[in-house]
Structures are given as structure tokens and as C-alpha cells.
Amino acid sequence: MGKKIAIIEGDGIGKEVMEAALLVLDSLNLNFEYIHAEAGNECYNKHGSTIPKKTIKIAKKVDSTLFGAVTTVEGQKSAIITLRKELDLYANVRPIKSLPGIKSLYEGLDFVIIRENSEGLYSGLEEYNSKGAVAIRLITKKASRRICEFAFDYALKNHRNKVTAVHKANVLKKTDGLFKDIFYQTAQINQDIESNDYYVDATAMFMITKPQIFDVIVTTNLFGDILSDEGAGLVGGLGMTPSANIGIDNGLFEPVHGSAPNIAGKGIANPAAMILSTVMMLENMGDLDNALKIEQALIKVLREGKFLTPDLGGKSKTMEMAKAICSKLKIN
Ligand code: ATP
């Protein structure tokens, strides 16, 4: 029996890009067993919950989850944040890679941002007090060590040479001081990989002025959130950016974009970010061969420029672009 994959297509263009990504995956005969599960706003209207217990149970027992996109209505529980918590998906991985035919500030960019996903300023420890409100920025030794080890491990497995810690330890002396110390302790036991560190403000500038200096960045939750959107902007925006959320037992792979209600139902969503998310899933499973095959087929389609969706300047529909990628896979 093949690997079990949970498919959560969600709302809006989530459904459309998922259909495209599955068409591409299925053209490779990977022998996956798909288990479909519901989440999001449509699911809320049907079942009264954006993330039913059944969906969480399925995501916990499969090898990986593919997640399309959901519409999050104010006041409703966020499906994706719940899944990240329930599955303890502590590492958020965002490749920043310029691809041919896509407007990018620089050509040939290829680095990865690894963001601590479980604590920091997003720990959810917020309260009102007599002066206003306060949020706690929790940085634990355990989570810092876990994310730094993940970053060096990722560098080793993916043949990358350098890991850069990003922090603000000159101001946040205790919290980011601890993060930086643990980073260098981890670097000590990974001496084959180069290591250095920058302040987050300098990093924000260097990502625009000389992003070629980066290979793997590891950072805390809020900084990672902001820098990875800056990175997406560097290499062509939302339709092109995949992401992975990795835990000890599970991985969840999703495009960075949302459900885009303004174009949903028209069949014109760019499927690249979702397809590249499946590439990340295959890489995480150790199937580098098939991951590379899909990425190269997508690159061929981008380079040829004949079957591109409107956001990329083309006239094709989502499924036409997906079929073009499948036909490149068959040629190989
Ligand atoms: P949500 O409320 O689910 O977050 P949103 O529309 O506010 O959805 P996104 O979907 O993340 O936010 O994207 C913002 C805009 O970018 C969309 O309205 C759409 O025009 C464009 N966009 C995002 N993803 C894609 C895509 N895959 N293909 C084409 N355009 C996209």
C-alpha cells in the first residue's frame, strides 16, 4: 500500500488549484492513497465547524496533508492555525526561488526561510490590562533548539552551505539572546555548514539589496512571517509561492495564497504554488527524483509561456496549465 495523503481542498480557488495539483501528481503513478477531508468556510456552513474533529483525526494519521486554501471569516476558528497546533507543525519552510518567465527582482535567487511556527509573539498569550493590552513573546529553549536543529538538518539534506540566524538580540536581549545562543550551540555541532547571524532590520534591507548572500535563514515566528512575505514579493508574488509546515510525525503543504474569492469559480487561478507545494511534500518524503521532475516540467511550461494563467500574463485556464505540465512530464 502506498503513502496516505490527506487532501483538504478548502474554499474558493483552493479547490481549483488542488484539482490541478492532483492531476500532475497522478500522472506520475506514485501509488498514493488520498483521504479527502473538509475544512474552511463551506465546511462551517455545512457542519458548523471550520475544522471538524474528523479532519484533525485524518490529518494526524496520514503521512502528509495537502491543503488548498480556506476563506477565514472574522470570529471563526482558523482551520490552518488549529491544524498547525494540533499536529505540532513547528517548522514553516518557505523557499524563495526565482523561476524563468516570472517577474523577479533578481534572476537566479534561491534561498529558504525557516520560521519557528509554534511560539514567539504568536503564542496567543495576550491580555488587556489597566494601561492597554500586552502580548507575551514566549521563546523557549526547547522550541529554539528544535527549529535550529531543523534548519541545519534541512541544509544538510538539501545540499545547502550556510544557515543564517535572524534576530534582534541587541534589543530583545533575553528572548533573542537565548535564541542566538542556542543557534550557535547548534552550529557548533554542525561545523560542515557555515553559520552567521544578522539583525532582522538589516535582513529586511539585505533581502532587497543583496539577497544572494542568503542560503537558509532561521528565525522566530513574527520575523519569519514578515520576511517570508517580503521574499514572496522578491520572486513573483502569491501565485508562485509554496510552503511546508513540518512536525515530528507530520507535514502539511500549502500554497501561501488564500482562497481569492474575487477569481474563484472562473477556473483561472494559477496552480503553480499548489503544485510546488506537492514538490515540497515529495522532497520531505525523500522522493527527490519525482520532486525534481515536477519542478522541471513546471519550469518548461513557464519558459515556453504558451499555457500560462492570466496573473502570469497568459490566457490559459488553471487546468490547461496543469495539463501542459503533465504533457512535459510524459515527454521526460
Ligand atoms: P483569503 O480571504 O482567502 O485570504 P484573499 O483574496 O484575501 O483570500 P489571497 O487569495 O491570498 O487573499 O490573494 C490576494 C489576491 O491575489 C487575490 O484576490 C487574487 O487576485 C490574487 N491571487 C492569489 N492567489 C492567486 C492565484 N493562485 N492565482 C491567481 N491570482 C491569485
Short mmCIF file of C-alpha atoms and ligand atoms in Angstrom, two decimals:
data_model
loop_
_atom_site.label_atom_id
_atom_site.label_comp_id
_atom_site.label_asym_id
_atom_site.label_seq_id
_atom_site.Cartn_x
_atom_site.Cartn_y
_atom_site.Cartn_z
CA MET A 1 0.00 0.00 0.00
CA GLY A 2 1.29 3.47 -0.88
CA LYS A 3 1.59 6.51 1.35
CA LYS A 4 -1.58 8.04 2.77
CA ILE A 5 -2.18 11.69 1.85
CA ALA A 6 -4.97 13.82 3.33
CA ILE A 7 -6.49 16.18 0.80
CA ILE A 8 -8.08 19.31 2.25
CA GLU A 9 -9.08 21.43 -0.71
CA GLY A 10 -10.95 24.07 1.29
CA ASP A 11 -12.73 27.03 -0.32
CA GLY A 12 -12.58 29.17 -3.46
CA ILE A 13 -9.50 28.66 -5.59
CA GLY A 14 -8.26 26.11 -3.03
CA LYS A 15 -10.47 23.54 -4.81
CA GLU A 16 -9.30 24.59 -8.25
CA VAL A 17 -5.56 24.54 -7.58
CA MET A 18 -5.90 21.22 -5.71
CA GLU A 19 -7.60 19.59 -8.73
CA ALA A 20 -4.70 20.82 -10.89
CA ALA A 21 -2.04 19.61 -8.45
CA LEU A 22 -3.61 16.14 -8.16
CA LEU A 23 -3.76 15.83 -11.95
CA VAL A 24 0.01 16.49 -12.06
CA LEU A 25 0.79 14.12 -9.15
CA ASP A 26 -1.37 11.36 -10.64
CA SER A 27 0.47 11.49 -13.94
CA LEU A 28 3.49 10.06 -12.08
CA ASN A 29 1.94 6.80 -10.80
CA LEU A 30 3.03 7.42 -7.22
CA ASN A 31 0.61 4.94 -5.67
CA PHE A 32 -0.69 7.42 -3.10
CA GLU A 33 -3.88 6.77 -1.18
CA TYR A 34 -5.86 10.01 -0.92
CA ILE A 35 -8.19 10.63 2.01
CA HIS A 36 -10.39 13.65 1.44
CA ALA A 37 -11.25 15.84 4.42
CA GLU A 38 -13.17 19.09 4.88
CA ALA A 39 -12.20 22.45 6.37
CA GLY A 40 -12.96 26.12 5.89
CA ASN A 41 -15.98 28.30 5.44
CA GLU A 42 -18.06 25.97 3.25
CA CYS A 43 -17.40 23.26 5.80
CA TYR A 44 -18.58 25.64 8.56
CA ASN A 45 -21.83 26.30 6.70
CA LYS A 46 -22.38 22.54 6.31
CA HIS A 47 -21.16 21.18 9.65
CA GLY A 48 -20.95 24.21 11.99
CA SER A 49 -17.16 23.95 12.28
CA THR A 50 -14.28 25.26 10.16
CA ILE A 51 -12.15 22.31 11.22
CA PRO A 52 -14.17 19.26 12.32
CA LYS A 53 -12.61 16.72 14.69
CA LYS A 54 -12.80 14.13 11.88
CA THR A 55 -10.47 16.25 9.72
CA ILE A 56 -7.94 16.63 12.54
CA LYS A 57 -8.04 12.88 13.15
CA ILE A 58 -7.39 12.15 9.47
CA ALA A 59 -4.52 14.69 9.29
CA LYS A 60 -2.94 13.09 12.37
CA LYS A 61 -2.91 9.59 10.93
CA VAL A 62 -1.72 10.22 7.34
CA ASP A 63 1.87 10.60 6.11
CA SER A 64 1.28 14.12 4.73
CA THR A 65 -1.50 16.61 4.17
CA LEU A 66 -2.08 18.75 1.11
CA PHE A 67 -4.03 21.88 1.98
CA GLY A 68 -5.57 24.15 -0.70
CA ALA A 69 -6.85 27.39 0.83
CA VAL A 70 -9.72 28.40 3.08
CA THR A 71 -11.76 31.55 3.50
CA THR A 72 -11.41 32.66 7.11
CA VAL A 73 -14.36 34.70 8.31
CA GLU A 74 -13.73 37.03 11.26
CA GLY A 75 -14.78 35.39 14.51
CA GLN A 76 -14.44 31.84 13.11
CA LYS A 77 -11.74 29.46 14.28
CA SER A 78 -8.81 29.39 11.85
CA ALA A 79 -8.56 25.92 10.28
CA ILE A 80 -4.89 26.20 9.41
CA ILE A 81 -3.76 27.56 12.80
CA THR A 82 -5.71 24.78 14.51
CA LEU A 83 -4.03 22.16 12.33
CA ARG A 84 -0.57 23.65 12.98
CA LYS A 85 -1.24 23.43 16.73
CA GLU A 86 -2.91 20.01 16.77
CA LEU A 87 -0.18 18.41 14.64
CA ASP A 88 2.62 20.42 16.30
CA LEU A 89 3.87 21.63 12.92
CA TYR A 90 6.69 23.66 14.40
CA ALA A 91 8.70 24.49 11.28
CA ASN A 92 7.37 26.67 8.49
CA VAL A 93 9.51 26.35 5.37
CA ARG A 94 9.28 28.89 2.56
CA PRO A 95 11.55 28.60 -0.47
CA ILE A 96 12.32 31.91 -2.17
CA LYS A 97 13.26 30.93 -5.69
CA SER A 98 13.12 32.94 -8.91
CA LEU A 99 11.72 30.92 -11.79
CA PRO A 100 12.08 31.58 -15.53
CA GLY A 101 9.40 33.72 -17.13
CA ILE A 102 8.29 35.14 -13.76
CA LYS A 103 8.95 38.77 -12.91
CA SER A 104 11.50 38.74 -10.13
CA LEU A 105 13.68 41.48 -8.68
CA TYR A 106 16.77 39.34 -9.35
CA GLU A 107 17.44 36.31 -11.52
CA GLY A 108 18.76 33.10 -10.01
CA LEU A 109 17.62 33.68 -6.44
CA ASP A 110 17.36 30.50 -4.39
CA PHE A 111 17.16 30.61 -0.63
CA VAL A 112 14.86 29.26 2.07
CA ILE A 113 13.28 30.87 5.11
CA ILE A 114 12.62 28.59 8.09
CA ARG A 115 10.27 30.13 10.59
CA GLU A 116 9.57 28.87 14.11
CA ASN A 117 5.85 28.22 13.92
CA SER A 118 4.72 27.42 17.46
CA GLU A 119 5.57 30.27 19.82
CA GLY A 120 7.19 33.74 19.81
CA LEU A 121 4.84 36.68 19.52
CA TYR A 122 2.15 34.36 18.11
CA SER A 123 1.90 32.26 21.27
CA GLY A 124 -1.62 33.59 21.81
CA LEU A 125 -0.70 34.98 25.25
CA GLU A 126 -2.44 38.34 25.04
CA GLU A 127 -4.48 40.22 27.58
CA TYR A 128 -5.86 43.61 28.44
CA ASN A 129 -4.51 45.39 31.50
CA SER A 130 -5.12 48.74 33.19
CA LYS A 131 -2.86 50.57 30.68
CA GLY A 132 -3.97 48.88 27.47
CA ALA A 133 -3.02 45.43 26.29
CA VAL A 134 0.00 43.17 26.39
CA ALA A 135 1.24 40.22 24.28
CA ILE A 136 3.87 37.83 25.59
CA ARG A 137 6.70 36.86 23.26
CA LEU A 138 7.49 33.38 24.53
CA ILE A 139 10.86 31.96 23.42
CA THR A 140 11.62 28.56 24.95
CA LYS A 141 14.90 26.67 24.88
CA LYS A 142 13.12 23.58 23.59
CA ALA A 143 11.46 25.27 20.59
CA SER A 144 14.58 27.28 19.75
CA ARG A 145 16.76 24.17 19.76
CA ARG A 146 14.21 22.23 17.75
CA ILE A 147 13.99 24.88 14.99
CA CYS A 148 17.76 25.48 14.84
CA GLU A 149 18.41 21.73 14.58
CA PHE A 150 15.74 21.54 11.88
CA ALA A 151 17.46 24.34 9.92
CA PHE A 152 20.89 22.67 9.97
CA ASP A 153 19.34 19.33 9.15
CA TYR A 154 17.44 20.89 6.26
CA ALA A 155 20.67 22.48 4.98
CA LEU A 156 22.47 19.13 5.09
CA LYS A 157 19.68 17.19 3.40
CA ASN A 158 19.19 19.80 0.68
CA HIS A 159 22.87 20.38 -0.07
CA ARG A 160 22.89 23.94 1.20
CA ASN A 161 26.01 25.53 2.65
CA LYS A 162 25.05 28.22 5.12
CA VAL A 163 22.49 28.88 7.85
CA THR A 164 21.84 32.47 8.97
CA ALA A 165 20.05 33.22 12.23
CA VAL A 166 17.88 36.34 12.13
CA HIS A 167 17.04 38.06 15.40
CA LYS A 168 17.11 41.35 17.29
CA ALA A 169 19.27 40.30 20.23
CA ASN A 170 20.68 43.82 20.75
CA VAL A 171 17.23 44.99 21.90
CA LEU A 172 15.47 41.76 22.86
CA LYS A 173 18.46 40.73 24.95
CA LYS A 174 16.87 37.87 26.87
CA THR A 175 14.49 36.30 24.35
CA ASP A 176 16.52 36.73 21.17
CA GLY A 177 19.75 36.45 23.17
CA LEU A 178 18.62 32.94 24.10
CA PHE A 179 17.62 32.15 20.51
CA LYS A 180 21.01 33.34 19.21
CA ASP A 181 22.96 31.36 21.85
CA ILE A 182 21.09 28.18 21.02
CA PHE A 183 21.65 28.81 17.32
CA TYR A 184 25.43 28.95 17.82
CA GLN A 185 25.38 25.89 20.11
CA THR A 186 23.64 24.03 17.27
CA ALA A 187 26.13 25.46 14.75
CA GLN A 188 28.99 24.04 16.88
CA ILE A 189 27.77 20.51 16.26
CA ASN A 190 27.17 21.18 12.55
CA GLN A 191 30.51 22.60 11.57
CA ASP A 192 30.28 21.40 7.96
CA ILE A 193 27.66 24.08 7.44
CA GLU A 194 28.68 27.73 7.58
CA SER A 195 26.76 29.84 10.11
CA ASN A 196 26.27 33.54 10.74
CA ASP A 197 23.62 35.93 12.05
CA TYR A 198 22.03 39.27 11.20
CA TYR A 199 19.62 41.64 12.90
CA VAL A 200 16.13 41.44 11.46
CA ASP A 201 16.11 45.07 10.28
CA ALA A 202 19.37 44.60 8.37
CA THR A 203 17.99 41.35 6.93
CA ALA A 204 14.89 43.15 5.62
CA MET A 205 17.22 45.54 3.75
CA PHE A 206 19.68 42.89 2.53
CA MET A 207 16.81 40.83 1.12
CA ILE A 208 16.23 43.73 -1.29
CA THR A 209 19.80 44.96 -1.83
CA LYS A 210 21.80 41.71 -1.86
CA PRO A 211 19.56 38.65 -1.34
CA GLN A 212 22.23 36.43 -2.96
CA ILE A 213 24.01 36.31 0.43
CA PHE A 214 21.28 34.08 1.88
CA ASP A 215 21.06 30.30 1.70
CA VAL A 216 18.98 29.12 4.69
CA ILE A 217 17.52 31.67 7.14
CA VAL A 218 16.22 30.51 10.52
CA THR A 219 14.19 32.88 12.66
CA THR A 220 11.42 33.32 15.21
CA ASN A 221 7.71 33.40 14.42
CA LEU A 222 6.84 37.07 13.72
CA PHE A 223 10.13 37.89 11.96
CA GLY A 224 9.71 34.79 9.80
CA ASP A 225 6.16 35.71 8.91
CA ILE A 226 7.14 39.17 7.72
CA LEU A 227 10.37 38.19 5.96
CA SER A 228 8.74 35.33 4.07
CA ASP A 229 6.14 37.66 2.56
CA GLU A 230 8.95 40.02 1.61
CA GLY A 231 10.63 37.02 -0.01
CA ALA A 232 7.45 36.14 -1.94
CA GLY A 233 7.41 39.71 -3.26
CA LEU A 234 11.01 39.29 -4.45
CA VAL A 235 10.20 36.33 -6.69
CA GLY A 236 6.82 36.94 -8.29
CA GLY A 237 4.15 37.03 -5.61
CA LEU A 238 1.38 34.85 -4.30
CA GLY A 239 0.50 32.60 -7.24
CA MET A 240 4.05 31.23 -7.26
CA THR A 241 4.89 30.65 -3.56
CA PRO A 242 4.57 27.27 -1.87
CA SER A 243 5.14 26.44 1.78
CA ALA A 244 5.59 23.50 4.10
CA ASN A 245 4.63 23.11 7.76
CA ILE A 246 6.68 20.34 9.26
CA GLY A 247 6.29 18.50 12.57
CA ILE A 248 7.88 15.40 14.04
CA ASP A 249 5.34 12.95 12.61
CA ASN A 250 3.53 15.04 10.01
CA GLY A 251 3.93 17.52 7.22
CA LEU A 252 1.31 19.86 5.79
CA PHE A 253 1.95 21.51 2.43
CA GLU A 254 0.05 24.54 1.19
CA PRO A 255 0.29 27.47 -1.20
CA VAL A 256 0.91 30.78 0.54
CA HIS A 257 -2.10 32.39 -1.13
CA GLY A 258 -5.65 32.34 0.23
CA SER A 259 -8.96 31.37 -1.36
CA ALA A 260 -9.08 34.51 -3.61
CA PRO A 261 -12.89 34.88 -3.72
CA ASN A 262 -12.52 37.54 -6.46
CA ILE A 263 -11.38 34.96 -9.04
CA ALA A 264 -12.88 31.78 -7.53
CA GLY A 265 -15.14 29.75 -9.85
CA LYS A 266 -13.63 31.20 -13.02
CA GLY A 267 -11.05 28.45 -13.45
CA ILE A 268 -8.21 30.93 -13.92
CA ALA A 269 -6.23 30.54 -10.68
CA ASN A 270 -2.51 29.95 -11.08
CA PRO A 271 -1.86 26.37 -9.89
CA ALA A 272 1.95 26.82 -9.57
CA ALA A 273 2.09 27.50 -5.81
CA MET A 274 -0.04 24.41 -5.08
CA ILE A 275 1.98 22.26 -7.49
CA LEU A 276 5.23 23.49 -5.92
CA SER A 277 3.75 22.57 -2.53
CA THR A 278 3.42 18.98 -3.77
CA VAL A 279 7.08 19.22 -4.84
CA MET A 280 7.94 20.15 -1.24
CA MET A 281 5.87 17.21 0.01
CA LEU A 282 7.77 14.77 -2.23
CA GLU A 283 11.10 16.27 -1.10
CA ASN A 284 10.05 15.84 2.53
CA MET A 285 9.20 12.19 1.81
CA GLY A 286 12.67 11.76 0.34
CA ASP A 287 11.38 11.33 -3.23
CA LEU A 288 13.76 13.90 -4.71
CA ASP A 289 13.54 12.36 -8.20
CA ASN A 290 9.84 12.92 -8.69
CA ALA A 291 10.03 16.30 -6.95
CA LEU A 292 12.63 17.43 -9.47
CA LYS A 293 10.63 16.00 -12.38
CA ILE A 294 7.55 18.06 -11.47
CA GLU A 295 9.56 21.23 -10.83
CA GLN A 296 11.35 20.92 -14.16
CA ALA A 297 8.11 20.26 -16.05
CA LEU A 298 6.64 23.42 -14.48
CA ILE A 299 9.79 25.39 -15.40
CA LYS A 300 9.47 24.21 -19.03
CA VAL A 301 5.87 25.42 -19.17
CA LEU A 302 6.85 28.77 -17.66
CA ARG A 303 9.75 29.16 -20.05
CA GLU A 304 7.64 28.33 -23.13
CA GLY A 305 4.98 30.77 -21.98
CA LYS A 306 2.19 29.14 -24.07
CA PHE A 307 -0.02 27.85 -21.26
CA LEU A 308 0.01 30.45 -18.51
CA THR A 309 -2.83 31.74 -16.36
CA PRO A 310 -3.84 35.44 -16.60
CA ASP A 311 -1.87 36.51 -13.48
CA LEU A 312 1.27 35.39 -15.36
CA GLY A 313 0.27 37.35 -18.45
CA GLY A 314 -1.28 34.37 -20.29
CA LYS A 315 -4.82 33.38 -21.33
CA SER A 316 -4.96 29.78 -20.15
CA LYS A 317 -7.22 28.21 -17.58
CA THR A 318 -5.93 26.51 -14.44
CA MET A 319 -6.45 23.01 -15.83
CA GLU A 320 -4.90 23.89 -19.22
CA MET A 321 -1.71 24.92 -17.43
CA ALA A 322 -1.83 21.73 -15.35
CA LYS A 323 -2.30 19.58 -18.48
CA ALA A 324 0.66 21.32 -20.13
CA ILE A 325 2.79 20.38 -17.10
CA CYS A 326 1.55 16.76 -17.34
CA SER A 327 2.49 16.59 -21.01
CA LYS A 328 6.03 17.78 -20.18
CA LEU A 329 6.22 15.02 -17.55
CA LYS A 330 5.24 12.42 -20.15
CA ILE A 331 7.93 13.60 -22.58
CA ASN A 332 10.63 13.09 -19.93
P1 ATP B 1 -8.45 34.98 1.63
O1 ATP B 1 -9.59 35.79 2.17
O2 ATP B 1 -8.81 33.52 1.49
O3 ATP B 1 -7.13 35.19 2.31
P2 ATP B 1 -7.71 36.89 -0.36
O4 ATP B 1 -8.27 37.14 -1.73
O5 ATP B 1 -7.88 37.91 0.67
O6 ATP B 1 -8.24 35.47 0.11
P3 ATP B 1 -5.28 35.82 -1.39
O7 ATP B 1 -6.06 34.77 -2.06
O8 ATP B 1 -4.14 35.37 -0.58
O9 ATP B 1 -6.12 36.70 -0.45
O10 ATP B 1 -4.71 36.76 -2.55
C1 ATP B 1 -4.96 38.10 -2.83
C2 ATP B 1 -5.16 38.28 -4.33
O11 ATP B 1 -4.06 37.76 -5.10
C3 ATP B 1 -6.36 37.50 -4.81
O12 ATP B 1 -7.53 38.24 -4.64
C4 ATP B 1 -6.04 37.22 -6.26
O13 ATP B 1 -6.41 38.31 -7.06
C5 ATP B 1 -4.53 37.09 -6.26
N1 ATP B 1 -4.14 35.67 -6.21
C6 ATP B 1 -3.82 34.95 -5.10
N2 ATP B 1 -3.52 33.69 -5.43
C7 ATP B 1 -3.65 33.58 -6.75
C8 ATP B 1 -3.51 32.50 -7.68
N3 ATP B 1 -3.15 31.28 -7.31
N4 ATP B 1 -3.75 32.77 -8.99
C9 ATP B 1 -4.11 33.98 -9.39
N5 ATP B 1 -4.26 35.03 -8.57
C10 ATP B 1 -4.05 34.85 -7.26
#
